[in-house]
Coordinates of C-alpha atoms in Angstrom, one line a residue:
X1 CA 0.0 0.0 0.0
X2 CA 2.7 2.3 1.4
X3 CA 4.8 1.3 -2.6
X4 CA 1.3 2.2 -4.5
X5 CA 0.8 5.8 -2.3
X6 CA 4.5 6.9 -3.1
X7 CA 4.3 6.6 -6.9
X8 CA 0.8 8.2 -6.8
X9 CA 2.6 11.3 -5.1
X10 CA 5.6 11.0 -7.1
X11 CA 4.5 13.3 -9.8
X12 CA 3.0 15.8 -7.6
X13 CA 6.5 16.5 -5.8
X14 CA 8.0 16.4 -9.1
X15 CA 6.3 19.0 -10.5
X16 CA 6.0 21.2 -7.1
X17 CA 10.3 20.8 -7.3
X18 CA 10.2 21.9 -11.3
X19 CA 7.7 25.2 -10.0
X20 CA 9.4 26.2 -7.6
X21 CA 13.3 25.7 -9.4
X22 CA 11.3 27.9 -11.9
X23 CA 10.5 30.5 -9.5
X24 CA 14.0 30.3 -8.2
X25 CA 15.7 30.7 -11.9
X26 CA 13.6 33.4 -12.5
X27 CA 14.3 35.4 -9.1
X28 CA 17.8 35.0 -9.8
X29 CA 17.8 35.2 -13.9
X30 CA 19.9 38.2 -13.2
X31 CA 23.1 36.3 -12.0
X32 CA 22.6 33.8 -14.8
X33 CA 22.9 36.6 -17.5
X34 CA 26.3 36.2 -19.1
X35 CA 25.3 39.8 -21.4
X36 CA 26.4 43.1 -20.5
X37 CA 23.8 45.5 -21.4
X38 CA 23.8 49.2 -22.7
X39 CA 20.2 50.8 -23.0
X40 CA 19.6 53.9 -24.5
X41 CA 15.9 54.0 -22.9
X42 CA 13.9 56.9 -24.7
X43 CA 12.6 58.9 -22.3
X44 CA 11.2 61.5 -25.0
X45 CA 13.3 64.7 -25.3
X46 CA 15.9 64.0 -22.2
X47 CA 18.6 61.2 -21.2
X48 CA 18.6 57.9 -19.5
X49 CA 21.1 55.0 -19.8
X50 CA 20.7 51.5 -17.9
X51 CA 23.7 49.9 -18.0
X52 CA 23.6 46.0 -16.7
X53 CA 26.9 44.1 -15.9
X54 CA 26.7 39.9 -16.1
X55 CA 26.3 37.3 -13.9
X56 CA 25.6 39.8 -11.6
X57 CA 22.3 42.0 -10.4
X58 CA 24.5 45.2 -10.5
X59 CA 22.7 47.7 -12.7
X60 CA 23.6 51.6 -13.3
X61 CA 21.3 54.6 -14.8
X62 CA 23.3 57.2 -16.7
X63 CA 20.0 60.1 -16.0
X64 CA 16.9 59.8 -14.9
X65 CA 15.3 62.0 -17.8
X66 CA 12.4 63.9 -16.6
X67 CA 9.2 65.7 -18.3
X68 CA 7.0 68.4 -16.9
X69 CA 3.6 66.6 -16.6
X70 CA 4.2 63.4 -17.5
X71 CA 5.4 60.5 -14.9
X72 CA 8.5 59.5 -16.6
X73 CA 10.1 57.2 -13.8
X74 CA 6.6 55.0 -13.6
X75 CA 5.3 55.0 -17.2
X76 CA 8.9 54.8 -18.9
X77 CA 11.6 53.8 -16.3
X78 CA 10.1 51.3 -14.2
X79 CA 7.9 49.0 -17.0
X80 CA 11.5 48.4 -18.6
X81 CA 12.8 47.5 -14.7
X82 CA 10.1 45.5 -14.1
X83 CA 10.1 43.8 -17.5
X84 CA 13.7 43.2 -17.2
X85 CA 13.4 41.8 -13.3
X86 CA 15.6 44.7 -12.1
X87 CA 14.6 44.8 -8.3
X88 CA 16.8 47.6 -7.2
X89 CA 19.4 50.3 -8.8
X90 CA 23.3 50.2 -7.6
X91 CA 24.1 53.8 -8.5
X92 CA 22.3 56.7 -10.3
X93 CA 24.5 59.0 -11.6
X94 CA 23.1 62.3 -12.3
X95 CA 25.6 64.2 -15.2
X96 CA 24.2 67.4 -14.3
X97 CA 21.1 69.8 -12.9
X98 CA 18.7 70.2 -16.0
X99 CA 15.5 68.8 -15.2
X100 CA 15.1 66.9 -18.4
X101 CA 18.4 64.9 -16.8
X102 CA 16.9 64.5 -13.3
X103 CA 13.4 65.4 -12.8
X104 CA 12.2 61.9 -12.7
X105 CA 14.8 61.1 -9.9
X106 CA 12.2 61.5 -7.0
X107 CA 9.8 59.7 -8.4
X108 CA 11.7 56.8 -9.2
X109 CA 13.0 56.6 -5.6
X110 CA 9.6 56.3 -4.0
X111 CA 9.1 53.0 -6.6
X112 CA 12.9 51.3 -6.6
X113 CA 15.6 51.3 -4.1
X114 CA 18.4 53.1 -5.2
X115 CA 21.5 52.8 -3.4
X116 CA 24.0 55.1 -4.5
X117 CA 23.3 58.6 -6.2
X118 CA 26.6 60.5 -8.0
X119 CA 26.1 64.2 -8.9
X120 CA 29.2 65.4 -7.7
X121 CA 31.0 66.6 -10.8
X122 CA 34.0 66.6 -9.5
X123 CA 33.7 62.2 -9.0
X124 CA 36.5 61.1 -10.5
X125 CA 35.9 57.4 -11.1
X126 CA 32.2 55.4 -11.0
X127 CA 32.6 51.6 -10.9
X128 CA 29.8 48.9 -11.5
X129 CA 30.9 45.3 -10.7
X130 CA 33.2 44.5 -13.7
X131 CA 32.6 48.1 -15.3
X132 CA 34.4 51.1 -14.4
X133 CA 34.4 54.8 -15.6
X134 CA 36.6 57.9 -15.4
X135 CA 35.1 61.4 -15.4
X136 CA 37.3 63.1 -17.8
X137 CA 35.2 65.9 -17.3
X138 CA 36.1 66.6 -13.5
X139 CA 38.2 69.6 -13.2
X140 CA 36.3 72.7 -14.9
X141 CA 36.9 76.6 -14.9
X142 CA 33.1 77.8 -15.5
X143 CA 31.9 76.6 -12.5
X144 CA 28.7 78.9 -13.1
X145 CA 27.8 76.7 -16.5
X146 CA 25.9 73.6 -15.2
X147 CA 26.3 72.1 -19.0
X148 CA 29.8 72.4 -19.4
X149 CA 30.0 71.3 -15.7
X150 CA 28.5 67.3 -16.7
X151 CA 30.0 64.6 -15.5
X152 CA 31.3 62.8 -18.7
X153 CA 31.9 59.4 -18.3
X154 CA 34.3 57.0 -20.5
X155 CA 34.7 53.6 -19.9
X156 CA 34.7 50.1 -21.8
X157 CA 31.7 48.0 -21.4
X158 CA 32.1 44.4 -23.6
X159 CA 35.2 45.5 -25.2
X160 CA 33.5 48.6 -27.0
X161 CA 34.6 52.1 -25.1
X162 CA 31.6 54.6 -24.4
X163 CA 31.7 58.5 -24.0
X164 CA 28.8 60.0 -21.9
X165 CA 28.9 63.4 -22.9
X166 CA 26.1 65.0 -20.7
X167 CA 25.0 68.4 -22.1
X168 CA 28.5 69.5 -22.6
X169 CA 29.4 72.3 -25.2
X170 CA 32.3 72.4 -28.3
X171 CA 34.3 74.4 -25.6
X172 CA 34.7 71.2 -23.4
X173 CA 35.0 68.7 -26.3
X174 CA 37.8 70.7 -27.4
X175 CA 39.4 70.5 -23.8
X176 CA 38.7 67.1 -23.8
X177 CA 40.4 66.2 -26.8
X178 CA 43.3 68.1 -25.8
X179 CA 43.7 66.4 -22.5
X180 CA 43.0 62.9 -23.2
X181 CA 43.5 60.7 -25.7
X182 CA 39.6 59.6 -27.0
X183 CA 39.3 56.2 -28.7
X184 CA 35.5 56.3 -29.0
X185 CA 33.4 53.4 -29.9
X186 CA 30.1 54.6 -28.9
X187 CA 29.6 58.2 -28.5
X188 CA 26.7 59.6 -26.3
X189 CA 25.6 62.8 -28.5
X190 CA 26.3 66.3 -26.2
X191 CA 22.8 68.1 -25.5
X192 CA 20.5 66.5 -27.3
X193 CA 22.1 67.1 -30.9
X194 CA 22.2 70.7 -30.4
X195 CA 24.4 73.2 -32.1
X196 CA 26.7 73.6 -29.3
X197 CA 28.0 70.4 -29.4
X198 CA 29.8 67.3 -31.6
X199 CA 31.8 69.6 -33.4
X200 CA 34.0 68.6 -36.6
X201 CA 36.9 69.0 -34.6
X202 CA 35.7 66.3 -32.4
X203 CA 34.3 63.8 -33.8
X204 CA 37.7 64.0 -36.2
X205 CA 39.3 63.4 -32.8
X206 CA 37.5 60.6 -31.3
X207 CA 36.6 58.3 -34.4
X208 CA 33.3 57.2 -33.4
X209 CA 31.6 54.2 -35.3
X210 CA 28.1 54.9 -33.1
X211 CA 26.4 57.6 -32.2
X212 CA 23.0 58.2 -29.8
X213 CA 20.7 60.9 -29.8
X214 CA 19.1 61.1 -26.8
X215 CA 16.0 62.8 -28.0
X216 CA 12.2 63.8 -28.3
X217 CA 9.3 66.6 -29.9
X218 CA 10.7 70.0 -28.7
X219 CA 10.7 74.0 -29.7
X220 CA 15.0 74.0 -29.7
X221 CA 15.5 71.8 -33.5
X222 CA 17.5 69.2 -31.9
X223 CA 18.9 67.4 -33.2
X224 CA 20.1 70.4 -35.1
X225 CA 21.1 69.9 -39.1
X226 CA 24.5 70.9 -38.7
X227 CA 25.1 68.0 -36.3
X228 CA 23.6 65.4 -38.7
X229 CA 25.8 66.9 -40.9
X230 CA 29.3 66.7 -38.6
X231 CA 28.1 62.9 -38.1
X232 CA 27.4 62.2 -41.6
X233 CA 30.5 63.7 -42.8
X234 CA 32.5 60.9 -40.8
X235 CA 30.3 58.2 -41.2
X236 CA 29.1 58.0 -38.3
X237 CA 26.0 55.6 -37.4
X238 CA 23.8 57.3 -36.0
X239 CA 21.0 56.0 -33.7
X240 CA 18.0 58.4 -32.4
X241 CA 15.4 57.6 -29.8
X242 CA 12.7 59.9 -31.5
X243 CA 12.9 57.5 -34.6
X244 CA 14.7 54.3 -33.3
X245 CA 12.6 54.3 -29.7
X246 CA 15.4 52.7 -27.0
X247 CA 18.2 51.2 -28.1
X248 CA 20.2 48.3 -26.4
X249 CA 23.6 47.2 -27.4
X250 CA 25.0 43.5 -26.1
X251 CA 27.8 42.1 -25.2
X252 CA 29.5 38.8 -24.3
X253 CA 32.8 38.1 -23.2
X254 CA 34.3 41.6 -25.2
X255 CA 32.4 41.4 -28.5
X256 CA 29.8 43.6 -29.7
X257 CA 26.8 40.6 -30.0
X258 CA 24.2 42.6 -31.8
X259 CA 22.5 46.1 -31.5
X260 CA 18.7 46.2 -31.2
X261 CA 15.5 48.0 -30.5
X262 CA 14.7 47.6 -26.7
X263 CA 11.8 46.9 -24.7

């Protein structure tokens, strides 16, 4: 009788062990990720970045963006979180005071904890579990221009090296260039595309193969003509959230695996 019970009950525990080693993959999908992930999320006309390192829960926002009116942390941020079974954020690092940059900040830590928050512009290095960035940006004169005052972040991610320009303007690109030397893979476009930024002078300087606009509908023309130009001039690819809607590029073990349109 005892023989007869136990194989009656033998596919019961079977399939309570398979649900709940389910429930436990998925809790913990993020340590069995071997990508590294760079998302340009589009947050209309502002900037966010969600960077995610593998094998690891360790995730980073580059800007929170921010709208006036419209809930930006819980109708753009968080869905892509969620969806993505991000359950809490390592660092936030805010490039600079423009509430397009940061107004959604508040708002997204009353829904997700957030552990560490960077807005000092004179940090000079941010690190995320394998990942780790220098502000080349960190010493400026104009301490009174909260543009030229971004934290600019460069860094390798996957073997592919990223420039986070912030809303810097052709006056600190040019300072940039002259103090460092800029092998760009990915460029982060300055400002939105505007005028005052990715000069000739500087893309000449850092070679870029990508570049992101970071943008939505506004009254200022960005992304202006004159930058599509500069970026067309030097072949640039050229990636824009208006048109493209978020983009995600992924890596494994130092290659570029594919670049693609996120959700």
């Amino acid at each position: 009788i005892y023989s007869i019970e136990s194989k009656k009950q033998r596919p019961f525990f079977i399939s309570f062990l398979f649900v709940i080693s389910w429930f436990v993959l998925l809790y913990n999908r993020a340590f069995l990720n071997p990508y590294q992930k760079v998302t340009f999320l589009n947050v209309y006309q502002g900037d966010c970045c969600i960077i995610q390192d593998s094998f690891s829960d360790k995730v980073m926002l580059i800007d929170t963006g921010g709208l006036v009116n419209y809930d930006v942390a819980n109708k753009l941020i968080m869905p892509y979180l969620n969806y993505h079974g991000i359950r809490n954020i390592d660092i936030v690092v805010i490039t600079h005071d423009d509430f397009d940059h940061n107004g959604a900040l508040k708002d997204l830590q009353n829904s997700i904890l957030i552990k560490q928050i960077i807005d000092n512009q004179e940090v000079e290095n941010v690190n995320l579990g394998k990942i780790e960035f220098t502000n080349i940006n960190s010493k400026t004169t104009d301490k009174n221009d909260k543009n030229d005052n971004s934290i600019v972040l460069y860094g390798n991610i996957g073997g592919t090296n990223f420039l986070f320009t912030g809303d810097i303007s052709s006056n600190v690109e040019e300072k940039l260039i002259k103090e460092h030397d800029l092998d760009v893979d990915v460029l982060k476009v300055a400002h939105h595309g505007s005028s005052t930024s990715t000069s000739q002078k500087f893309l000449e300087a850092i070679n870029t193969k990508y570049a992101i606009i970071s943008v939505g509908r506004n009254y200022y023309g960005h992304p202006t003509k004159q930058v599509l130009d500069n970026l067309s001039k030097y072949d640039v690819i050229v990636y824009r959230t208006d048109i493209d809607g978020s983009i995600r590029f992924v890596f494994k073990s130092n290659d570029l695996l594919f670049i693609e349109k996120a959700k």
